[in-house]
PDB file of C-alpha atoms (C1' of nucleotides) in Angstrom:
ATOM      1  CA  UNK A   7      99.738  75.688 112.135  1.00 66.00           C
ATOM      2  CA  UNK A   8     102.976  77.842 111.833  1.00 68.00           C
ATOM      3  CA  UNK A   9     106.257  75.998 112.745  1.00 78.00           C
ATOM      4  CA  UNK A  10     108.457  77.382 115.202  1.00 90.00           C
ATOM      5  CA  UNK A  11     110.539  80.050 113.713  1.00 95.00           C
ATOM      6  CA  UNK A  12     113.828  78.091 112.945  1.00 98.00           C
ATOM      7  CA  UNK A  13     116.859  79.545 114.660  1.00 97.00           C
ATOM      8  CA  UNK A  14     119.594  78.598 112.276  1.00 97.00           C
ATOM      9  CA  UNK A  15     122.194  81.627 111.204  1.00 98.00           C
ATOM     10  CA  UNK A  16     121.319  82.678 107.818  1.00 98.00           C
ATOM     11  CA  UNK A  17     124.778  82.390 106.024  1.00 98.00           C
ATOM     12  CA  UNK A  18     126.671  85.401 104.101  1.00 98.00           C
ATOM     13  CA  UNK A  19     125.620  83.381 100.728  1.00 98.00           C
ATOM     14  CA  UNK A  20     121.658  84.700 101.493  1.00 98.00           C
ATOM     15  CA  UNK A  21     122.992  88.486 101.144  1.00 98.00           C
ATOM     16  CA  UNK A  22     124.661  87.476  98.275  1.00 98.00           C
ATOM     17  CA  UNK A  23     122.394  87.628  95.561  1.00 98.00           C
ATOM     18  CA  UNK A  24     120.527  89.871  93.235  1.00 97.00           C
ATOM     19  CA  UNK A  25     118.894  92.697  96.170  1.00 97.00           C
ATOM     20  CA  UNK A  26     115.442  91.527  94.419  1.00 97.00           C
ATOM     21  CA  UNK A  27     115.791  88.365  94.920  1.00 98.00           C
ATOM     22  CA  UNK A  28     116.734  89.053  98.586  1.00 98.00           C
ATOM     23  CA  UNK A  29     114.066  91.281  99.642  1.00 98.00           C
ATOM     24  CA  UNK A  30     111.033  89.650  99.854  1.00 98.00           C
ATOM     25  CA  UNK A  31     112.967  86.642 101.190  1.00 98.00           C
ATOM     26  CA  UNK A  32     113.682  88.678 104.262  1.00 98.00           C
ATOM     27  CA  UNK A  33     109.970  88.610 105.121  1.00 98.00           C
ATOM     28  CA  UNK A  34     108.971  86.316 107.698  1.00 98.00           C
ATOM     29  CA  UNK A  35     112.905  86.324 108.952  1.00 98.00           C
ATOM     30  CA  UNK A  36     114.427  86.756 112.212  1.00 98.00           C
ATOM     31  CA  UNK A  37     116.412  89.444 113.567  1.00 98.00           C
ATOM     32  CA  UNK A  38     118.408  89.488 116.468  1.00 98.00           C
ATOM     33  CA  UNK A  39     119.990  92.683 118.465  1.00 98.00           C
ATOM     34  CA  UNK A  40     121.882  92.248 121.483  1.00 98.00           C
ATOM     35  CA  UNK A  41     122.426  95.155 123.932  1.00 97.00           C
ATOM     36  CA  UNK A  42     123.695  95.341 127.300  1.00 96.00           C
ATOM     37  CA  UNK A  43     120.257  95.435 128.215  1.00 96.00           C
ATOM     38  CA  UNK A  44     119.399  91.969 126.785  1.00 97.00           C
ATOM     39  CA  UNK A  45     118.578  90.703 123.903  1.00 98.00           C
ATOM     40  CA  UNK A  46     115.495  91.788 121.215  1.00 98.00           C
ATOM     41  CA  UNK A  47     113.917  89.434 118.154  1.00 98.00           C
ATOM     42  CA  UNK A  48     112.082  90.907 115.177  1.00 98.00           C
ATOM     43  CA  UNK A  49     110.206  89.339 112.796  1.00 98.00           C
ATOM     44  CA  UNK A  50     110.575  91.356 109.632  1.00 98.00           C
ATOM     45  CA  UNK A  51     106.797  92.436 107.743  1.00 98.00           C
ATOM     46  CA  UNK A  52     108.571  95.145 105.210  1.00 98.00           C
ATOM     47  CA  UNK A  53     111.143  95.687 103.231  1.00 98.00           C
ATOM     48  CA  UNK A  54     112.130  98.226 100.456  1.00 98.00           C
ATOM     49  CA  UNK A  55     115.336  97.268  97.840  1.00 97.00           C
ATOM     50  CA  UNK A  56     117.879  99.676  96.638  1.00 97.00           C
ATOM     51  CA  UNK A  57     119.276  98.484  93.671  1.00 95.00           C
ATOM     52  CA  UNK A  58     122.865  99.994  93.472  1.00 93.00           C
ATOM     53  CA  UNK A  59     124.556 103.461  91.718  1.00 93.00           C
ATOM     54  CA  UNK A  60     122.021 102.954  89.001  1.00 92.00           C
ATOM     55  CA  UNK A  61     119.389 103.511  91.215  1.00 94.00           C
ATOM     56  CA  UNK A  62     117.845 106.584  91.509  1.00 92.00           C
ATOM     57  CA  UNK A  63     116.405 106.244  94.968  1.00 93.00           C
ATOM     58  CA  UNK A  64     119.321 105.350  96.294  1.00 95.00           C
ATOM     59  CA  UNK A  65     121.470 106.843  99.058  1.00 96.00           C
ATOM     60  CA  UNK A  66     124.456 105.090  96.726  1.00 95.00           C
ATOM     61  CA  UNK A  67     123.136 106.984  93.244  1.00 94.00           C
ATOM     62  CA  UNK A  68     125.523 109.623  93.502  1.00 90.00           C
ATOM     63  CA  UNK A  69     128.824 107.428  94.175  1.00 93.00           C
ATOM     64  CA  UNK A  70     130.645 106.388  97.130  1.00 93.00           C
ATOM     65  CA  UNK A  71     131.103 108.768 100.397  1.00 93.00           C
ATOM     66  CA  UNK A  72     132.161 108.532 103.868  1.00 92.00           C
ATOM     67  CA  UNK A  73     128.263 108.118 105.082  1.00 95.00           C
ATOM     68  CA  UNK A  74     127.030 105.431 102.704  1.00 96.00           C
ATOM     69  CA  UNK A  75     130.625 103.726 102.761  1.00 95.00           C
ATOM     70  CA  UNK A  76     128.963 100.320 104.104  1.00 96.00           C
ATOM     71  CA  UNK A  77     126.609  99.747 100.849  1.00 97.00           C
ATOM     72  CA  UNK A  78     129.800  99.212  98.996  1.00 96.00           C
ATOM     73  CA  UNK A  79     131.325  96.833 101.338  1.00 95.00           C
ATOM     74  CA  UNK A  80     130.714  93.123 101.286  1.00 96.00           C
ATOM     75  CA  UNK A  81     127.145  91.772 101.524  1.00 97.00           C
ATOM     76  CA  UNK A  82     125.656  90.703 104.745  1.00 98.00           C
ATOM     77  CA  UNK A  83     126.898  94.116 107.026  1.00 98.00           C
ATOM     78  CA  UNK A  84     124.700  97.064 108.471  1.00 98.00           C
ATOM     79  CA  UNK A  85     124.110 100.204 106.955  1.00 98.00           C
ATOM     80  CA  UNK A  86     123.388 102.663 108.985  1.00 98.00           C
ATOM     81  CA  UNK A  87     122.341 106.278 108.536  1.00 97.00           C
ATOM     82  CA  UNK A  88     121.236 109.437 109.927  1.00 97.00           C
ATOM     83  CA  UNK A  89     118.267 111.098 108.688  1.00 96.00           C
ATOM     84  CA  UNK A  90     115.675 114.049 109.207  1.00 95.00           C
ATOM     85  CA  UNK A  91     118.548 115.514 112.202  1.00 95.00           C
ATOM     86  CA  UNK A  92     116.881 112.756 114.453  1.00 96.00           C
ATOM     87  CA  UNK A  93     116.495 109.406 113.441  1.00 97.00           C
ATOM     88  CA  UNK A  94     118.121 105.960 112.065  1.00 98.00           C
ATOM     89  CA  UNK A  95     117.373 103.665 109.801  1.00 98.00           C
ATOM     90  CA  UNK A  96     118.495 100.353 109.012  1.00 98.00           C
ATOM     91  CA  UNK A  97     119.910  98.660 106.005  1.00 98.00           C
ATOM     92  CA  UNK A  98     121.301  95.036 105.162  1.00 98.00           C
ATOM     93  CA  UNK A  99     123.576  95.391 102.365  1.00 98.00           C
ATOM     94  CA  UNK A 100     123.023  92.637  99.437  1.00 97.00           C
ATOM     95  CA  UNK A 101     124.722  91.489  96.625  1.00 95.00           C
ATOM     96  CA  UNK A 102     128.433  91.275  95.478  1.00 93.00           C
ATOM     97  CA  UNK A 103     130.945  93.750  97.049  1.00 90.00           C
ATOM     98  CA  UNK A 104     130.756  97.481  95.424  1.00 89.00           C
ATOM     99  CA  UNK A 105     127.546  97.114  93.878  1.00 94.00           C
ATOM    100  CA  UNK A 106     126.148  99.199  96.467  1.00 96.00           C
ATOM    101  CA  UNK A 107     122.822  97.554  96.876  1.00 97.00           C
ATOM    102  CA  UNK A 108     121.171  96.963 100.360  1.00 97.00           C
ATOM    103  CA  UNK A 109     117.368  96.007 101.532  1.00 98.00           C
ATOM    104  CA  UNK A 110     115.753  98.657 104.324  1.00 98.00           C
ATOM    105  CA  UNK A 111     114.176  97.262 107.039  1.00 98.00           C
ATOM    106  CA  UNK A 112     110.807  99.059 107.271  1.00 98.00           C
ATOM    107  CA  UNK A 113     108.901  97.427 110.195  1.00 98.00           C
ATOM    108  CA  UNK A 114     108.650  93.989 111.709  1.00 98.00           C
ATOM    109  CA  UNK A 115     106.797  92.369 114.743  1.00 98.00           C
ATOM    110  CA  UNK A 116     108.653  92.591 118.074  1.00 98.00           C
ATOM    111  CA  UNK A 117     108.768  88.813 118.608  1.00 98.00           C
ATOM    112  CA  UNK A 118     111.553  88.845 122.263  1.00 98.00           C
ATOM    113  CA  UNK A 119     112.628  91.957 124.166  1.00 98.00           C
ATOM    114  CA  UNK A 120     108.739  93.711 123.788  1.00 98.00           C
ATOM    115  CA  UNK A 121     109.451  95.567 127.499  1.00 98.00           C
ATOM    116  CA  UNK A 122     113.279  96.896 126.498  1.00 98.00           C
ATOM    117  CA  UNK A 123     111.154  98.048 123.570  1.00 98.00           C
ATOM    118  CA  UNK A 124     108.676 100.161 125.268  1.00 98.00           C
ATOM    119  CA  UNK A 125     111.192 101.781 127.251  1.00 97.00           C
ATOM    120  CA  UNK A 126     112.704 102.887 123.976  1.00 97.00           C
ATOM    121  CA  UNK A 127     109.304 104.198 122.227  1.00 98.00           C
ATOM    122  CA  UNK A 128     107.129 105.593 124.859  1.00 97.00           C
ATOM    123  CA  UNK A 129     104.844 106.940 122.035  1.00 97.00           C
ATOM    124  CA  UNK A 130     103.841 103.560 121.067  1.00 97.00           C
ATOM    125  CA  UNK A 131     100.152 103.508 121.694  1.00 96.00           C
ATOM    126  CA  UNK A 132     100.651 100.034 121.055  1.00 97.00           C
ATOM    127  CA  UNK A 133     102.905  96.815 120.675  1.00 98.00           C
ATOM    128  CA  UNK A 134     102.334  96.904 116.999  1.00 98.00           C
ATOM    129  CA  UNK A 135     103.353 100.076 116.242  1.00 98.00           C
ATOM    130  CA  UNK A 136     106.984  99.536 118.255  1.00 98.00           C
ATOM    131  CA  UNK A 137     108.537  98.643 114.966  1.00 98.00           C
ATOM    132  CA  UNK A 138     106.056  99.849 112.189  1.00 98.00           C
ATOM    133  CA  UNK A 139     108.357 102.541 110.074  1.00 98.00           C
ATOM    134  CA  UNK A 140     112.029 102.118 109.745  1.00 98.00           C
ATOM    135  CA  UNK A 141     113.008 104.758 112.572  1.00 98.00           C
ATOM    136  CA  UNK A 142     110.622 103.582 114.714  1.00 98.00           C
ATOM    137  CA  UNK A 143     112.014 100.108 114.675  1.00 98.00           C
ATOM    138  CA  UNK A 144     115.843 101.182 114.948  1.00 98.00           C
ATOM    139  CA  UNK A 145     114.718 103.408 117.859  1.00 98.00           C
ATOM    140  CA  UNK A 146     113.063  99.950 119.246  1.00 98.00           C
ATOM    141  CA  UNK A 147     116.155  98.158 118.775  1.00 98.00           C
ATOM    142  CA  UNK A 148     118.328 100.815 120.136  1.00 98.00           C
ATOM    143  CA  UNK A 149     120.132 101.202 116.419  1.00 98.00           C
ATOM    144  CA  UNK A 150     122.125 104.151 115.996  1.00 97.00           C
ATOM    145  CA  UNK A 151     125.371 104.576 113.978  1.00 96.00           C
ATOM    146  CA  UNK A 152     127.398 102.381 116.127  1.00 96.00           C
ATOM    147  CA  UNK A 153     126.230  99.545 114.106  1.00 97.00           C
ATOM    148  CA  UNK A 154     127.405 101.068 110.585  1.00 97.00           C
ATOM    149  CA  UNK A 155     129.012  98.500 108.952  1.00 97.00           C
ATOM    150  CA  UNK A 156     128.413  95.619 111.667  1.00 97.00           C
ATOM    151  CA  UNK A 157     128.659  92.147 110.402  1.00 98.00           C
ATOM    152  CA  UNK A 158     125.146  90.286 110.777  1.00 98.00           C
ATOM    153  CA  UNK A 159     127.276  86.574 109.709  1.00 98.00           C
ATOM    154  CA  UNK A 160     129.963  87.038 112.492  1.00 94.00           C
ATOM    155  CA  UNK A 161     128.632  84.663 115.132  1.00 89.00           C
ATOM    156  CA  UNK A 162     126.306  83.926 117.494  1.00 86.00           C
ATOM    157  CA  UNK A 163     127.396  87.120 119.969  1.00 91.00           C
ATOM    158  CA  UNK A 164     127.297  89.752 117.505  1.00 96.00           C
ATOM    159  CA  UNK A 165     124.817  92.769 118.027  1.00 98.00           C
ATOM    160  CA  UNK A 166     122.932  92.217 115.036  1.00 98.00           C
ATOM    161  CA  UNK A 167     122.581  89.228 113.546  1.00 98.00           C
ATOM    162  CA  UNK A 168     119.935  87.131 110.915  1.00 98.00           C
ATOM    163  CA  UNK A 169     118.389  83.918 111.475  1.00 98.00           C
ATOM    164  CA  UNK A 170     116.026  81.784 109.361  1.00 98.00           C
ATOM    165  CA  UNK A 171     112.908  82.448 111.047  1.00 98.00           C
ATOM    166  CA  UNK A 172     109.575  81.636 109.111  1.00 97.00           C
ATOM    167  CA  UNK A 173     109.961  82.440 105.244  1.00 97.00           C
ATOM    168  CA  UNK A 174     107.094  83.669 103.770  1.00 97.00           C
ATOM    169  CA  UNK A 175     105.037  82.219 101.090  1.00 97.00           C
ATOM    170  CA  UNK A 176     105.276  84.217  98.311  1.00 97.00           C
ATOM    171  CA  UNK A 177     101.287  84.007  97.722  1.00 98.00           C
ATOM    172  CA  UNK A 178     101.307  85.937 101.170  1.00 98.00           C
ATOM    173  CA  UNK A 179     103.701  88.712  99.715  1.00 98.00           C
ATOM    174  CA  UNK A 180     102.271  92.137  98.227  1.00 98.00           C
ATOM    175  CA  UNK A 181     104.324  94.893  96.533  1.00 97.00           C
ATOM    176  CA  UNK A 182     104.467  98.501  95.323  1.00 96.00           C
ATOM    177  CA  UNK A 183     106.386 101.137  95.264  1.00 95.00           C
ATOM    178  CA  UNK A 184     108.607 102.484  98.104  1.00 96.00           C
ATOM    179  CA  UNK A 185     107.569 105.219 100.643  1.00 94.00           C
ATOM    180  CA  UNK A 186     108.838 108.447 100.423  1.00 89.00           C
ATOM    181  CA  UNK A 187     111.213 107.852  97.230  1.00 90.00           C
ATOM    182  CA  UNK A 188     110.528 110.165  94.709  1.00 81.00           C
ATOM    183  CA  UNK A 189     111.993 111.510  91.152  1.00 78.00           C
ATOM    184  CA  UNK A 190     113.104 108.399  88.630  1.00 79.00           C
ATOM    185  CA  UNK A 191     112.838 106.006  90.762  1.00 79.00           C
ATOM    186  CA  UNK A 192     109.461 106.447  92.297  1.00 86.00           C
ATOM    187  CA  UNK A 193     107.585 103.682  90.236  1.00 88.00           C
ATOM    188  CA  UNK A 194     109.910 100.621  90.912  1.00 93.00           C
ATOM    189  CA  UNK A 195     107.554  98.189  93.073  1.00 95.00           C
ATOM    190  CA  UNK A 196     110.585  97.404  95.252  1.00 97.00           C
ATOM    191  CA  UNK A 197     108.901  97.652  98.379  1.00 97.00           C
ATOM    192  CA  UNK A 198     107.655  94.326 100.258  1.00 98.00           C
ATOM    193  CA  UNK A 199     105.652  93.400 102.505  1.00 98.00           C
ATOM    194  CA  UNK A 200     103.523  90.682 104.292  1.00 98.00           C
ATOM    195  CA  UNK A 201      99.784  90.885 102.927  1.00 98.00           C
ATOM    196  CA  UNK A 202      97.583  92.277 106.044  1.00 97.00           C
ATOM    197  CA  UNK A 203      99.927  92.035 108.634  1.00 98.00           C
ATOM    198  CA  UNK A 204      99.277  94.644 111.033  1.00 98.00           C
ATOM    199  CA  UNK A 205     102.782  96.088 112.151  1.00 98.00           C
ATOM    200  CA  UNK A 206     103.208  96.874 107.751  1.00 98.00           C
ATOM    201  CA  UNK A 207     103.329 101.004 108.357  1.00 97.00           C
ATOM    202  CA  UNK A 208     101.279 102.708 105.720  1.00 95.00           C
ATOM    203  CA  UNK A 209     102.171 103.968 102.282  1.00 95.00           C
ATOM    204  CA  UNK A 210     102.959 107.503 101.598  1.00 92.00           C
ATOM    205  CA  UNK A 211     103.851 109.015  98.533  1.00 89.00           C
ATOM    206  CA  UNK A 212     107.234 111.404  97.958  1.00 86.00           C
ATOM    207  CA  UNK A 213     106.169 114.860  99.724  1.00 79.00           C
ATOM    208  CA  UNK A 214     108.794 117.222  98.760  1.00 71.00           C
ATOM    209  CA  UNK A 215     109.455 120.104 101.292  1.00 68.00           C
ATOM    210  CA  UNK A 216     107.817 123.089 101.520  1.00 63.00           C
ATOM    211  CA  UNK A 217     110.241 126.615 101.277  1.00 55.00           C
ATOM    212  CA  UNK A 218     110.642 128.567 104.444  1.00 52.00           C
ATOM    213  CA  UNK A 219     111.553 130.963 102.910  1.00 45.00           C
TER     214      UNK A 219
ATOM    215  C1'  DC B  18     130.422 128.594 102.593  1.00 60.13           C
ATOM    216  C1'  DA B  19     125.436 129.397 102.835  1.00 60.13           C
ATOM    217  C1'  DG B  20     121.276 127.154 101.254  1.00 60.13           C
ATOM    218  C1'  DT B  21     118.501 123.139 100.713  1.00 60.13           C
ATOM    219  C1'  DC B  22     116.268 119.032 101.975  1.00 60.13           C
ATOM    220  C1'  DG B  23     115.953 114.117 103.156  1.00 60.13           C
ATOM    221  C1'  DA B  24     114.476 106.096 102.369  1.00 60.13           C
ATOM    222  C1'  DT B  25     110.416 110.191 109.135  1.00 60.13           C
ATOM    223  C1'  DT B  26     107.750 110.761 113.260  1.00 60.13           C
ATOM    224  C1'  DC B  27     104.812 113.159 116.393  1.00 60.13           C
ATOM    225  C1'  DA B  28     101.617 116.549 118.241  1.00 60.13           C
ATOM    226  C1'  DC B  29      97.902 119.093 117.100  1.00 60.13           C
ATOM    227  C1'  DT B  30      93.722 121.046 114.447  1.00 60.13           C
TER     228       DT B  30
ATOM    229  C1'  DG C   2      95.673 116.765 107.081  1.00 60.13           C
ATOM    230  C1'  DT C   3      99.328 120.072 108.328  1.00 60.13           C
ATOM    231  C1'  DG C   4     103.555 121.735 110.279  1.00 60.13           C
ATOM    232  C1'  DA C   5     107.492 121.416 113.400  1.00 60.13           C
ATOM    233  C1'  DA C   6     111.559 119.185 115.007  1.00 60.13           C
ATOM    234  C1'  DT C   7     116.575 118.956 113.924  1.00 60.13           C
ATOM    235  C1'  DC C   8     121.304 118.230 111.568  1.00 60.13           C
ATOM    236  C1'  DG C   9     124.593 116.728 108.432  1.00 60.13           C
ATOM    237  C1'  DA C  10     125.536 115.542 103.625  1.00 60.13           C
ATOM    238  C1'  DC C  11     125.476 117.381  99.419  1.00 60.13           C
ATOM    239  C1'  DT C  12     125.144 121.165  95.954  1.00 60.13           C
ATOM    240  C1'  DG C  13     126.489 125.016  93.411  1.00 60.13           C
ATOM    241  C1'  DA C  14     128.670 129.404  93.344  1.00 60.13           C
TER     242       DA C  14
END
DNA sequence: CAGTCGATTCACT
DNA sequence: GTGAATCGACTGA
């Protein structure tokens, strides 16, 4: 017997904190987008970390620029970015201000909003693959870069915001290492996610490119 | 300033 | 399992 998810704001002091320590608390969490369509509700199944300019994996390891601007901001905002010339992925920046660590949103359970969602991902063969991979759920959540830099702790009308949801026992949380990061950083296990649960997208390793030549 | 490739997804074999 | 789509940030000359 599951209690109701619990719709309390998650305050700016939950961002704050070590990006590890925030992670695999986001599982089982809430997230809200509001569009002029209506609203949508996620309940987040995966998460990877990014742990600052020391990271190797990270969009921030080569120092601040104008695109990865937000991870350097103060905790509990959007980051935003652009990626393969067609899709966006979301990030929820962690930790003290300029440490440049954030937490991306992999996939989640569309939980409100599941028909706004299918308009937005008419490949979906079905509901649980509306949000499984990180562009797949910012296209289901209509997430572009707009919402760089929005602040998820700025009230109850704001387009993206965090509430407490259903925290997940950490007996029910398996990790590894993240998808698609390769080089130095490749064998971190900083990438959570909800033991079973069907909308978790599926592991692959770093492919690197092949030349066109 | 041209070349390279990415925290991916989808269609197709 | 493989390759295409698609573009902007970053790199090195």
């Amino acid at each position: 017997m599951s209690a109701r998810p619990d719709r309390t704001p998650l305050p700016r002091s939950f961002f704050d904190r070590p990006v590890l320590t925030v992670a695999p608390d986001l599982l089982g969490r809430t997230l809200v987008r509001r569009t002029a369509e209506g609203a949508l509700e996620l309940r987040i199944t995966e998460v990877e970390a990014y742990e600052g300019e020391a990271d190797p994996g990270s969009h921030a390891y080569r120092g601040r620029t104008p695109r990865n601007a937000s991870m350097f901001g103060p905790p509990g905002h959007a980051y935003v970015y652009f990626i393969y010339g067609m899709w966006f992925s979301l990030n929820l920046v962690c930790g003290p201000p300029d440490h440049a660590s954030g937490v991306l949103i992999r996939a989640g359970e569309i939980t409100l909003g599941a028909e706004l969602a299918r308009k937005r991902r008419l490949s979906a063969r079905s509901d649980r693959e509306l949000a499984k991979g990180p562009a797949r759920l910012a296209t289901a959540l209509d997430i572009d870069r707009s919402l760089d830099g929005a602040d998820l702790c700025d009230g109850p009308d704001s387009p993206l915001s965090l509430l407490t949801g259903t925290p997940t026992n950490p007996d029910l949380v398996s990790s590894g290492p993240r998808t698609g990061v390769g080089g130095a950083g490749a064998d971190h296990p900083y990438r959570f996610w909800i033991t079973h649960d069907p909308t978790v997208s599926p592991y692959r390793a770093h492919a690197p490119r092949r030349r066109s030549t």
